[in-house]
Tab-separated table of C-alpha atoms in Angstrom:
chain	number	residue	atom	x	y	z
U	1	MET	CA	-92.661	-11.321	-20.443
U	2	SER	CA	-95.738	-13.060	-20.163
U	3	ALA	CA	-98.847	-11.360	-18.731
U	4	GLU	CA	-99.721	-13.805	-16.261
U	5	MET	CA	-97.652	-14.133	-12.989
U	6	GLN	CA	-94.320	-15.942	-12.671
U	7	VAL	CA	-93.678	-17.470	-9.349
U	8	PHE	CA	-90.177	-18.426	-8.922
U	9	LEU	CA	-89.479	-21.293	-6.659
U	10	LEU	CA	-86.599	-22.138	-4.451
U	11	PRO	CA	-83.923	-24.020	-7.087
U	12	ASP	CA	-81.140	-25.952	-5.454
U	13	LEU	CA	-78.183	-23.806	-4.170
U	14	GLY	CA	-75.753	-26.712	-3.840
U	15	GLU	CA	-75.561	-30.175	-4.608
U	16	GLY	CA	-78.688	-32.355	-3.396
U	17	LEU	CA	-79.437	-29.782	-1.299
U	18	THR	CA	-83.034	-30.118	0.210
U	19	GLU	CA	-83.596	-26.617	2.043
U	20	ALA	CA	-82.189	-23.488	3.229
U	21	GLU	CA	-82.944	-20.828	6.074
U	22	LEU	CA	-84.513	-17.080	4.527
U	23	VAL	CA	-81.872	-14.993	6.173
U	24	ASN	CA	-82.800	-11.564	4.630
U	25	TRP	CA	-85.078	-10.022	1.896
U	26	LEU	CA	-83.702	-7.634	-0.422
U	27	VAL	CA	-86.578	-6.113	-2.238
U	28	ALA	CA	-90.392	-5.957	-0.829
U	29	VAL	CA	-93.796	-6.479	-2.388
U	30	GLY	CA	-94.532	-3.618	-5.284
U	31	ASP	CA	-90.678	-3.026	-5.624
U	32	GLU	CA	-89.183	-3.923	-9.003
U	33	ILE	CA	-86.606	-5.887	-10.226
U	34	ARG	CA	-84.850	-6.794	-12.912
U	35	VAL	CA	-83.421	-10.666	-13.988
U	36	ASP	CA	-80.566	-11.970	-12.399
U	37	GLN	CA	-81.147	-9.030	-9.769
U	38	PRO	CA	-80.559	-9.852	-5.939
U	39	ILE	CA	-83.827	-10.517	-4.813
U	40	ALA	CA	-83.433	-12.734	-1.056
U	41	GLU	CA	-79.868	-13.818	1.613
U	42	VAL	CA	-80.616	-17.512	2.057
U	43	GLU	CA	-77.757	-20.138	4.416
U	44	THR	CA	-77.766	-23.370	2.997
U	45	ALA	CA	-75.789	-25.743	5.443
U	46	LYS	CA	-73.399	-25.146	3.205
U	47	SER	CA	-72.477	-21.390	2.986
U	48	MET	CA	-75.163	-18.239	2.599
U	49	VAL	CA	-75.822	-16.922	-0.948
U	50	GLU	CA	-77.813	-14.413	-1.978
U	51	VAL	CA	-80.453	-15.687	-4.856
U	52	PRO	CA	-81.581	-13.710	-8.261
U	53	SER	CA	-84.548	-13.353	-9.735
U	54	PRO	CA	-84.645	-15.301	-12.874
U	55	TYR	CA	-87.385	-13.245	-14.499
U	56	ALA	CA	-88.456	-8.550	-14.087
U	57	GLY	CA	-90.913	-7.676	-12.815
U	58	ILE	CA	-93.314	-6.194	-9.727
U	59	VAL	CA	-92.506	-8.337	-6.689
U	60	ALA	CA	-96.495	-9.471	-6.113
U	61	GLU	CA	-95.847	-11.742	-2.824
U	62	LEU	CA	-92.834	-13.391	-0.492
U	63	HIS	CA	-93.628	-16.411	0.004
U	64	GLY	CA	-91.307	-16.891	3.486
U	65	GLU	CA	-90.390	-14.446	6.265
U	66	ALA	CA	-86.116	-13.409	7.834
U	67	GLY	CA	-85.595	-17.567	9.751
U	68	GLN	CA	-87.818	-19.048	8.272
U	69	THR	CA	-86.678	-22.742	6.391
U	70	LEU	CA	-88.456	-23.153	2.609
U	71	ASP	CA	-88.019	-26.480	1.300
U	72	VAL	CA	-86.366	-26.533	-1.910
U	73	GLY	CA	-88.891	-26.786	-5.018
U	74	LYS	CA	-91.798	-24.446	-3.335
U	75	PRO	CA	-92.612	-21.064	-4.083
U	76	LEU	CA	-90.110	-18.007	-3.036
U	77	ILE	CA	-91.185	-15.292	-4.221
U	78	SER	CA	-94.280	-14.451	-7.488
U	79	VAL	CA	-93.332	-12.197	-9.664
U	80	ALA	CA	-96.016	-9.623	-11.898
U	81	PRO	CA	-96.403	-8.112	-15.051
U	82	VAL	CA	-94.962	-4.559	-15.265
U	83	GLY	CA	-97.566	-2.251	-13.916
U	84	ALA	CA	-99.992	-5.090	-12.620
U	85	SER	CA	-101.578	-3.667	-9.868
U	86	VAL	CA	-100.218	-5.842	-6.696
U	87	ALA	CA	-101.132	-5.786	-3.381
U	88	GLY	CA	-99.287	-3.069	-0.981
U	89	ASP	CA	-98.323	-1.543	-4.232
U	90	PRO	CA	-99.134	2.220	-3.120
U	91	THR	CA	-99.592	3.627	-6.743
U	92	PRO	CA	-102.827	4.360	-7.503
U	93	ALA	CA	-104.414	2.976	-10.491
U	94	GLU	CA	-105.296	5.779	-12.434
U	95	GLU	CA	-101.718	7.066	-11.421
U	96	LYS	CA	-100.032	3.955	-13.493
U	97	ALA	CA	-102.304	4.589	-16.327
U	98	SER	CA	-100.820	8.066	-16.734
U	99	GLN	CA	-97.184	6.331	-17.097
U	100	THR	CA	-95.120	8.966	-19.943
U	101	PRO	CA	-93.649	6.970	-23.431
U	102	ALA	CA	-90.258	6.468	-21.255
U	103	VAL	CA	-91.737	4.618	-18.206
U	104	ALA	CA	-93.329	2.072	-21.392
U	105	ALA	CA	-89.699	2.186	-23.131
U	106	ALA	CA	-87.945	0.742	-19.464
U	107	ALA	CA	-91.136	-1.684	-19.674
U	108	GLU	CA	-89.338	-3.164	-22.437
U	109	THR	CA	-86.594	-2.568	-21.104
U	110	TYR	CA	-87.071	-4.942	-18.565
U	111	ARG	CA	-89.140	-7.248	-21.233
U	112	THR	CA	-85.199	-7.572	-23.550
U	113	GLU	CA	-83.849	-8.627	-20.603
U	114	GLU	CA	-85.899	-11.172	-19.296
U	115	LYS	CA	-85.948	-12.859	-22.652
U	116	ALA	CA	-82.318	-12.600	-22.691
U	117	GLY	CA	-81.593	-13.991	-18.965
U	118	SER	CA	-79.472	-17.268	-18.395
U	119	GLY	CA	-82.568	-18.714	-15.897
U	120	ASN	CA	-79.424	-19.959	-13.240
U	121	VAL	CA	-80.560	-18.277	-10.267
U	122	LEU	CA	-77.444	-18.995	-8.834
U	123	ILE	CA	-75.542	-15.832	-8.295
U	124	GLY	CA	-71.912	-16.118	-10.944
U	125	TYR	CA	-74.313	-18.134	-13.439
U	126	GLY	CA	-76.829	-15.585	-13.975
U	127	THR	CA	-77.009	-13.365	-17.496
U	128	SER	CA	-73.646	-10.671	-17.460
U	129	GLY	CA	-73.143	-7.703	-18.212
U	130	GLY	CA	-75.947	-6.091	-16.626
U	131	GLY	CA	-74.715	-3.670	-15.142
U	132	GLU	CA	-75.129	-3.156	-10.434
U	133	ALA	CA	-78.556	-4.401	-9.936
U	134	ARG	CA	-81.268	-1.909	-8.505
U	135	ARG	CA	-83.725	-1.831	-6.818
U	136	THR	CA	-85.902	0.383	-8.964
U	137	ARG	CA	-89.723	2.130	-9.342
U	138	PRO	CA	-91.703	3.643	-13.140
U	139	ARG	CA	-90.873	7.079	-12.064
U	140	LYS	CA	-94.494	8.919	-11.732
U	141	VAL	CA	-94.616	11.729	-14.230
U	142	SER	CA	-96.829	14.554	-11.644
U	143	ALA	CA	-93.992	18.258	-12.311
U	144	PRO	CA	-91.850	18.693	-15.821
U	145	ALA	CA	-88.689	17.399	-15.946
U	146	VAL	CA	-85.708	18.460	-14.328
U	147	ALA	CA	-82.454	17.949	-15.775
U	148	VAL	CA	-80.061	15.356	-14.123
U	149	THR	CA	-76.614	15.449	-14.874
U	150	SER	CA	-75.093	12.139	-16.381
U	151	GLU	CA	-72.931	10.904	-13.595
U	152	PRO	CA	-75.335	8.878	-11.384
U	153	ASP	CA	-74.208	9.745	-7.534
U	154	LEU	CA	-72.839	6.850	-6.216
U	155	ASP	CA	-74.545	7.158	-3.045
U	156	GLU	CA	-78.223	7.639	-4.776
U	157	LEU	CA	-76.341	3.883	-6.453
U	158	SER	CA	-75.605	2.672	-2.611
U	159	LEU	CA	-78.708	3.086	-1.247
U	160	SER	CA	-80.941	2.786	-4.000
U	161	ARG	CA	-80.807	-1.285	-3.610
U	162	THR	CA	-81.911	-0.819	0.257
U	163	ARG	CA	-85.082	1.591	0.248
U	164	THR	CA	-88.492	0.684	0.489
U	165	PRO	CA	-90.707	2.096	-2.109
U	166	GLY	CA	-91.453	5.453	-2.762
U	167	LYS	CA	-88.924	6.976	0.304
U	168	LEU	CA	-85.958	8.119	0.945
U	169	SER	CA	-85.378	5.930	4.291
U	170	ALA	CA	-83.043	3.103	3.857
U	171	VAL	CA	-83.329	-0.166	4.761
U	172	ILE	CA	-82.850	-4.171	3.853
U	173	SER	CA	-84.539	-6.154	6.592
U	174	PRO	CA	-88.505	-6.346	6.595
U	175	LEU	CA	-88.174	-6.766	10.752
U	176	VAL	CA	-87.053	-3.999	10.573
U	177	ARG	CA	-89.710	-2.939	8.750
U	178	LYS	CA	-92.150	-4.746	10.533
U	179	MET	CA	-90.700	-3.670	14.037
U	180	ALA	CA	-90.635	-0.139	12.834
U	181	ARG	CA	-94.647	-0.580	12.273
U	182	ASP	CA	-95.523	-2.124	15.140
U	183	HIS	CA	-94.715	1.036	17.627
U	184	GLY	CA	-95.866	3.342	14.573
U	185	VAL	CA	-92.004	4.500	14.148
U	186	SER	CA	-91.875	6.428	11.152
U	187	LEU	CA	-88.612	5.461	8.564
U	188	ASP	CA	-87.965	9.463	7.392
U	189	ALA	CA	-86.994	10.097	10.769
U	190	VAL	CA	-84.760	7.740	11.456
U	191	PRO	CA	-81.065	8.457	11.011
U	192	GLY	CA	-79.366	5.284	10.149
U	193	SER	CA	-76.161	4.007	11.363
U	194	GLY	CA	-74.929	1.428	8.851
U	195	GLU	CA	-73.042	1.506	5.883
U	196	SER	CA	-74.331	4.547	3.295
U	197	GLY	CA	-77.204	5.030	6.013
U	198	LEU	CA	-78.857	1.905	6.049
U	199	ILE	CA	-81.606	1.542	9.328
U	200	LEU	CA	-81.011	-1.269	11.769
U	201	ARG	CA	-82.346	-2.926	14.132
U	202	SER	CA	-80.234	-0.891	17.132
U	203	ASP	CA	-81.237	2.334	15.155
U	204	ILE	CA	-85.533	0.983	15.278
U	205	GLU	CA	-85.156	0.183	19.373
U	206	ALA	CA	-83.136	3.327	20.185
U	207	ALA	CA	-86.186	5.298	18.489
U	208	ILE	CA	-88.774	3.145	20.221
U	209	GLY	CA	-87.116	3.891	23.550
U	210	GLY	CA	-86.445	7.417	23.061
U	211	ALA	CA	-90.232	7.860	21.939
U	212	ALA	CA	-91.536	5.438	25.306
U	213	ARG	CA	-89.278	7.389	28.291
U	214	GLU	CA	-90.514	10.513	26.394
U	215	THR	CA	-93.961	8.964	26.462
U	216	ALA	CA	-93.811	7.320	29.711
U	217	PRO	CA	-95.164	8.905	33.872
U	218	VAL	CA	-91.666	10.101	34.869
U	219	ASP	CA	-93.798	8.011	38.023
U	220	THR	CA	-94.285	4.985	36.887
U	221	PRO	CA	-91.605	1.212	37.077
U	222	ALA	CA	-90.651	-0.525	34.123
U	223	ILE	CA	-92.865	-3.086	34.375
U	224	VAL	CA	-90.491	-6.573	33.198
U	225	GLN	CA	-92.044	-9.728	31.419
U	226	THR	CA	-91.444	-12.890	31.918
U	227	SER	CA	-91.221	-16.423	30.485
U	228	PRO	CA	-92.847	-18.635	31.739
U	229	GLU	CA	-90.537	-21.284	33.729
U	230	ILE	CA	-90.800	-25.346	31.658
U	231	GLN	CA	-89.311	-27.448	34.405
U	232	ASP	CA	-87.496	-30.499	32.508
U	233	ALA	CA	-89.416	-33.588	33.411
U	234	ARG	CA	-85.720	-35.556	33.803
U	235	THR	CA	-82.731	-33.274	35.830
U	236	GLY	CA	-85.978	-31.093	37.420
U	237	LEU	CA	-83.915	-27.807	36.770
U	238	THR	CA	-85.231	-25.279	35.082
U	239	VAL	CA	-84.753	-24.276	31.100
U	240	ALA	CA	-82.897	-21.383	29.932
U	241	SER	CA	-82.912	-21.230	26.644
U	242	ARG	CA	-84.466	-23.687	22.781
U	243	THR	CA	-81.983	-23.224	20.306
U	244	PRO	CA	-83.978	-24.772	17.340
U	245	VAL	CA	-80.940	-26.880	15.043
U	246	ARG	CA	-80.848	-25.422	11.064
U	247	GLY	CA	-78.331	-23.524	8.922
U	248	ILE	CA	-74.773	-25.702	9.151
U	249	ARG	CA	-75.550	-26.325	12.846
U	250	LYS	CA	-78.413	-28.919	11.163
U	251	ALA	CA	-75.831	-30.078	8.273
U	252	VAL	CA	-72.686	-31.087	10.789
U	253	ALA	CA	-74.668	-32.710	12.812
U	254	ALA	CA	-76.083	-35.174	10.382
U	255	ASN	CA	-72.722	-35.407	8.403
U	256	MET	CA	-71.142	-36.836	12.096
U	257	SER	CA	-74.015	-38.632	12.751
U	258	ARG	CA	-73.506	-40.375	9.329
U	259	SER	CA	-70.368	-40.590	9.491
U	260	ARG	CA	-70.330	-41.989	12.795
U	261	SER	CA	-72.508	-44.357	12.372
U	262	GLU	CA	-71.704	-45.890	8.688
U	263	ILE	CA	-67.501	-45.608	9.028
U	264	PRO	CA	-65.711	-48.426	10.132
U	265	GLU	CA	-63.373	-45.385	12.258
U	266	ALA	CA	-59.994	-47.061	13.605
U	267	THR	CA	-57.029	-44.441	14.500
U	268	VAL	CA	-52.847	-43.965	14.487
U	269	TRP	CA	-51.339	-41.273	15.847
U	270	VAL	CA	-47.666	-41.116	16.217
U	271	ASP	CA	-44.794	-37.547	17.926
U	272	VAL	CA	-42.872	-35.153	15.700
U	273	ASP	CA	-40.144	-33.775	16.048
U	274	ALA	CA	-40.973	-30.388	14.170
U	275	SER	CA	-37.967	-28.065	15.304
U	276	ALA	CA	-36.538	-28.139	11.986
U	277	LEU	CA	-39.489	-27.372	10.220
U	278	LEU	CA	-40.447	-24.471	12.599
U	279	GLU	CA	-36.258	-23.275	12.059
U	280	MET	CA	-36.519	-23.334	7.891
U	281	ARG	CA	-40.093	-21.577	8.269
U	282	ALA	CA	-37.688	-19.022	10.241
U	283	GLU	CA	-35.383	-18.547	7.548
U	284	LEU	CA	-37.846	-17.737	4.714
U	285	LYS	CA	-39.096	-15.252	6.931
U	286	LYS	CA	-36.381	-13.705	7.209
U	287	ARG	CA	-35.646	-13.446	3.429
U	288	ASP	CA	-39.376	-12.659	2.965
U	289	PRO	CA	-41.006	-11.450	5.715
U	290	HIS	CA	-44.260	-11.351	4.209
U	291	GLY	CA	-44.499	-13.619	1.392
U	292	ALA	CA	-42.845	-16.679	3.248
U	293	PRO	CA	-45.737	-19.929	3.562
U	294	GLY	CA	-47.230	-20.780	6.851
U	295	LEU	CA	-46.140	-24.104	8.161
U	296	LEU	CA	-50.101	-25.271	7.239
U	297	ALA	CA	-49.624	-24.465	3.887
U	298	PHE	CA	-45.912	-26.867	4.524
U	299	ILE	CA	-47.924	-29.713	5.965
U	300	ALA	CA	-50.609	-29.373	3.207
U	301	ARG	CA	-48.162	-29.981	0.781
U	302	PHE	CA	-46.470	-33.014	2.248
U	303	VAL	CA	-49.950	-34.593	2.728
U	304	THR	CA	-50.785	-34.179	-1.640
U	305	ALA	CA	-46.859	-35.833	-1.373
U	306	GLY	CA	-48.159	-38.465	0.520
U	307	LEU	CA	-52.016	-39.174	-0.384
U	308	LYS	CA	-49.828	-39.863	-3.916
U	309	LYS	CA	-47.432	-42.236	-1.853
U	310	PHE	CA	-50.754	-43.906	-1.250
U	311	PRO	CA	-53.654	-43.063	-2.216
U	312	GLU	CA	-55.781	-45.516	-0.501
U	313	LEU	CA	-56.881	-42.815	1.721
U	314	ASN	CA	-57.895	-40.476	-1.056
U	315	THR	CA	-60.368	-42.766	-2.139
U	316	ARG	CA	-64.866	-42.909	-1.210
U	317	PHE	CA	-66.138	-46.612	-0.651
U	318	VAL	CA	-69.967	-45.900	-2.448
U	319	THR	CA	-73.112	-48.681	-1.991
U	320	ALA	CA	-74.746	-48.798	-4.964
U	321	GLU	CA	-77.385	-50.802	-5.816
U	322	ASP	CA	-76.815	-53.764	-8.163
U	323	THR	CA	-78.503	-55.306	-11.271
U	324	ALA	CA	-79.875	-57.714	-9.630
U	325	GLY	CA	-81.600	-55.591	-6.951
U	326	GLY	CA	-78.810	-56.684	-4.093
U	327	GLU	CA	-76.107	-54.652	-2.722
U	328	MET	CA	-72.419	-53.578	-4.792
U	329	GLN	CA	-69.811	-52.003	-2.578
U	330	GLU	CA	-66.998	-49.360	-4.852
U	331	ILE	CA	-64.059	-48.143	-3.471
U	332	ILE	CA	-63.881	-44.735	-5.976
U	333	ALA	CA	-59.892	-43.362	-6.898
U	334	PHE	CA	-59.899	-40.802	-8.880
U	335	ASP	CA	-57.453	-38.341	-10.890
U	336	GLY	CA	-56.294	-35.763	-8.882
U	337	ILE	CA	-56.994	-34.148	-4.322
U	338	ASN	CA	-59.340	-31.748	-3.225
U	339	LEU	CA	-57.920	-30.941	0.305
U	340	GLY	CA	-59.869	-29.781	2.890
U	341	PHE	CA	-59.043	-28.048	5.638
U	342	ALA	CA	-61.063	-27.661	9.259
U	343	ALA	CA	-61.605	-23.694	9.253
U	344	GLN	CA	-63.945	-22.269	11.939
U	345	THR	CA	-66.188	-19.422	11.594
U	346	ASP	CA	-68.777	-17.538	13.058
U	347	ARG	CA	-71.391	-19.841	11.616
U	348	GLY	CA	-69.841	-22.940	12.456
U	349	LEU	CA	-66.863	-25.418	11.684
U	350	VAL	CA	-66.655	-25.894	7.721
U	351	VAL	CA	-64.471	-27.228	5.584
U	352	PRO	CA	-63.679	-25.625	1.910
U	353	SER	CA	-61.133	-27.595	-0.208
U	354	VAL	CA	-57.748	-26.345	-2.679
U	355	ARG	CA	-59.257	-28.487	-5.297
U	356	ASN	CA	-56.028	-29.765	-7.084
U	357	ALA	CA	-54.316	-28.922	-4.184
U	358	HIS	CA	-51.339	-31.983	-6.295
U	359	LEU	CA	-50.085	-28.757	-8.615
U	360	LEU	CA	-49.496	-26.536	-5.754
U	361	ASN	CA	-46.834	-25.994	-4.176
U	362	ALA	CA	-46.033	-24.969	-0.401
U	363	ARG	CA	-47.225	-20.349	-1.755
U	364	GLU	CA	-49.996	-21.416	-3.443
U	365	LEU	CA	-51.244	-23.334	-1.249
U	366	ASP	CA	-51.142	-20.900	1.907
U	367	ALA	CA	-52.572	-18.370	-1.138
U	368	GLU	CA	-54.864	-20.198	-1.660
U	369	ILE	CA	-55.578	-21.875	1.976
U	370	ARG	CA	-55.521	-18.043	3.029
U	371	ARG	CA	-58.121	-16.900	0.666
U	372	LEU	CA	-60.676	-19.771	1.640
U	373	THR	CA	-60.518	-18.987	5.400
U	374	ALA	CA	-61.688	-15.497	4.239
U	375	VAL	CA	-64.518	-15.982	2.146
U	376	ALA	CA	-65.095	-19.026	4.477
U	377	ARG	CA	-66.126	-16.965	7.353
U	378	ASP	CA	-67.026	-13.949	5.606
U	379	GLY	CA	-70.147	-16.463	4.801
U	380	LYS	CA	-69.780	-16.012	1.314
U	381	ALA	CA	-67.768	-19.210	-0.451
U	382	THR	CA	-69.725	-21.195	-2.401
U	383	PRO	CA	-71.661	-24.609	-2.183
U	384	THR	CA	-68.594	-26.081	-4.277
U	385	GLU	CA	-65.930	-24.722	-2.163
U	386	LEU	CA	-67.308	-26.614	0.299
U	387	ALA	CA	-68.031	-29.777	-0.766
U	388	SER	CA	-65.674	-31.029	-3.117
U	389	GLY	CA	-63.106	-32.445	-0.919
U	390	THR	CA	-61.261	-35.566	-0.612
U	391	PHE	CA	-59.336	-35.766	2.108
U	392	THR	CA	-59.340	-32.717	5.538
U	393	LEU	CA	-57.003	-31.535	7.329
U	394	ASN	CA	-57.608	-30.243	10.398
U	395	ASN	CA	-55.266	-27.794	12.123
U	396	TYR	CA	-56.591	-28.157	16.251
U	397	GLY	CA	-54.072	-26.973	17.877
U	398	VAL	CA	-54.765	-23.997	17.130
U	399	PHE	CA	-56.932	-24.346	19.867
U	400	GLY	CA	-54.422	-25.588	22.268
U	401	VAL	CA	-54.961	-28.909	22.590
U	402	ASP	CA	-52.932	-32.223	21.589
U	403	GLY	CA	-55.027	-35.103	19.720
U	404	SER	CA	-57.982	-35.698	18.876
U	405	ALA	CA	-60.505	-38.270	18.069
U	406	ALA	CA	-61.706	-36.404	15.118
U	407	ILE	CA	-65.164	-37.398	13.282
U	408	ILE	CA	-64.142	-38.493	9.613
U	409	ASN	CA	-65.530	-35.623	7.137
U	410	TYR	CA	-68.553	-37.880	5.292
U	411	PRO	CA	-67.894	-38.980	2.603
U	412	GLU	CA	-64.480	-38.538	2.828
U	413	VAL	CA	-62.312	-42.096	3.924
U	414	ALA	CA	-59.655	-39.911	6.472
U	415	MET	CA	-58.693	-36.773	7.684
U	416	LEU	CA	-55.393	-36.050	9.522
U	417	GLY	CA	-55.219	-33.256	12.702
U	418	VAL	CA	-52.318	-31.017	13.888
U	419	GLY	CA	-51.926	-30.672	17.208
U	420	ARG	CA	-50.450	-28.128	18.898
U	421	ILE	CA	-46.612	-27.463	18.258
U	422	ILE	CA	-44.935	-27.290	22.198
U	423	ASP	CA	-41.254	-27.247	24.153
U	424	LYS	CA	-41.016	-31.719	25.225
U	425	PRO	CA	-38.263	-33.635	25.892
U	426	TRP	CA	-36.582	-35.326	22.595
U	427	VAL	CA	-33.771	-38.034	22.150
U	428	VAL	CA	-31.663	-36.056	20.269
U	429	ASP	CA	-28.209	-37.829	19.119
U	430	GLY	CA	-28.028	-39.781	22.484
U	431	GLN	CA	-28.698	-36.516	24.736
U	432	LEU	CA	-32.268	-35.930	26.117
U	433	ALA	CA	-32.983	-31.999	24.365
U	434	VAL	CA	-36.188	-29.231	24.165
U	435	ARG	CA	-37.815	-29.933	20.872
U	436	LYS	CA	-40.552	-28.448	19.386
U	437	VAL	CA	-43.154	-31.594	19.399
U	438	THR	CA	-46.174	-32.264	17.786
U	439	GLU	CA	-48.114	-34.779	17.449
U	440	LEU	CA	-49.869	-36.047	14.667
U	441	THR	CA	-53.583	-38.162	14.189
U	442	LEU	CA	-54.824	-39.721	11.337
U	443	ALA	CA	-58.422	-40.892	11.560
U	444	PHE	CA	-59.262	-42.893	8.343
U	445	ASP	CA	-62.101	-45.765	7.150
U	446	HIS	CA	-60.781	-49.564	7.632
U	447	ARG	CA	-63.020	-50.408	4.801
U	448	VAL	CA	-60.897	-48.697	2.218
U	449	CYS	CA	-57.083	-49.789	3.955
U	450	ASP	CA	-56.237	-51.981	6.903
U	451	GLY	CA	-53.784	-50.297	9.080
U	452	GLU	CA	-49.989	-50.609	7.330
U	453	THR	CA	-50.791	-48.418	4.686
U	454	ALA	CA	-52.695	-45.755	7.092
U	455	ALA	CA	-49.357	-46.275	9.549
U	456	GLY	CA	-46.994	-45.487	6.250
U	457	PHE	CA	-48.415	-42.701	5.130
U	458	LEU	CA	-48.614	-41.135	8.363
U	459	ARG	CA	-44.946	-41.845	8.568
U	460	TYR	CA	-44.048	-39.721	5.863
U	461	VAL	CA	-46.378	-36.676	6.421
U	462	ALA	CA	-44.156	-36.604	9.846
U	463	ASP	CA	-40.470	-37.850	9.120
U	464	ALA	CA	-41.771	-34.348	6.467
U	465	ILE	CA	-42.187	-32.628	8.756
U	466	GLU	CA	-38.772	-33.301	10.787
U	467	ASN	CA	-37.093	-33.466	7.539
U	468	PRO	CA	-38.765	-30.705	5.356
U	469	GLY	CA	-35.338	-29.580	3.019
U	470	THR	CA	-34.975	-33.956	2.205
U	471	VAL	CA	-38.372	-34.086	1.261
U	472	LEU	CA	-38.818	-30.507	-0.337
U	473	ALA	CA	-35.775	-31.481	-2.312
U	474	ASP	CA	-37.613	-34.302	-4.066
U	475	LEU	CA	-40.890	-32.664	-5.327
């Protein structure tokens, strides 16, 4: 490792992202870190990502606080060489000078790791084979060596990434540390209620509340401080709150605005008798209660088949500059289908996509839809999984609505929506009957095709839902 300070700049964590919100620091100033060790959690416009360090050494400076939005290409963390003195490092210089050869050997190991580092900074793409990344510091030798067992303590491993240097208290969030410091709460005295004894914000608040109850006079009433009221000039009403638009909400807002401003969309819809599809799935569920594909997987299979027949809806409309400096427009077609589907999460609406969905059957589509839904709701979907779709399927029927004038997921050119399935009167063979009916709605970019193409695709999917056995036999 170079004797100079290494400054790690926030990388582009996705396809053309320009910023990310710093959610949580996983290290603190003074920590010794390894190559590819996660140092921070950041929320991009597409997912929550752990950012690993490409450098080994001592954390010298953290360039940002939790909740702050950082620009790509700006400093994220500064790393000093092992053994260097950094601000906030509690280890005295004379103690560092007396470190044993074992510590020096460990430092050399870190240097070797850094040289072997791939330089890739996305988690899962860095140096492999390093074992579990741990936040550690060189051991101080002030007493005779004590024999230790060769097997590591699992609880010790789980806590090692969350410790404040030199302490046994498990803390991840710098906000928790600051809250404890500002209120004079000793972290060593706080029992953590999180996993492996992790100290949470609620633990500090409870400790602060307990201290306040011990010191406050019994007859002194609590004083509640309220922020000054701000009146909205247009409505005359008091402003209740202001919420910054950032993270995934900011990305959704930008994407929807661009879609509506650039895409001349049109919409077609049709009611569909889904009784046969429901009956077919019920029969499959009797045979295999846990392996029958869900309804969305069957519809997804019909969609991929329909897109093969009407490929204009699986394209992209792009505008570029031609050789003469003028405007050139193209329709880009794809050899394959990445089927996106809308998924509501605690962080907002995301659209993970099943890559090469045209190669999968209904069971395989069902398994992949379930997997992607789970990782999206956990905030662990990768930028590639969230930004590679060519067509979107939106099941807004789960919210109890029939239809929607959907906004196309830019830069795609079409979206199919599926409404709730409810009992409705339906004419069957000239007789009125009660059937399971849903509404399909297709929003499409009128620049890439005319209404005949859109109607043909929609009718194909509708016929497949009404006669699933016949269509599946031909797929």
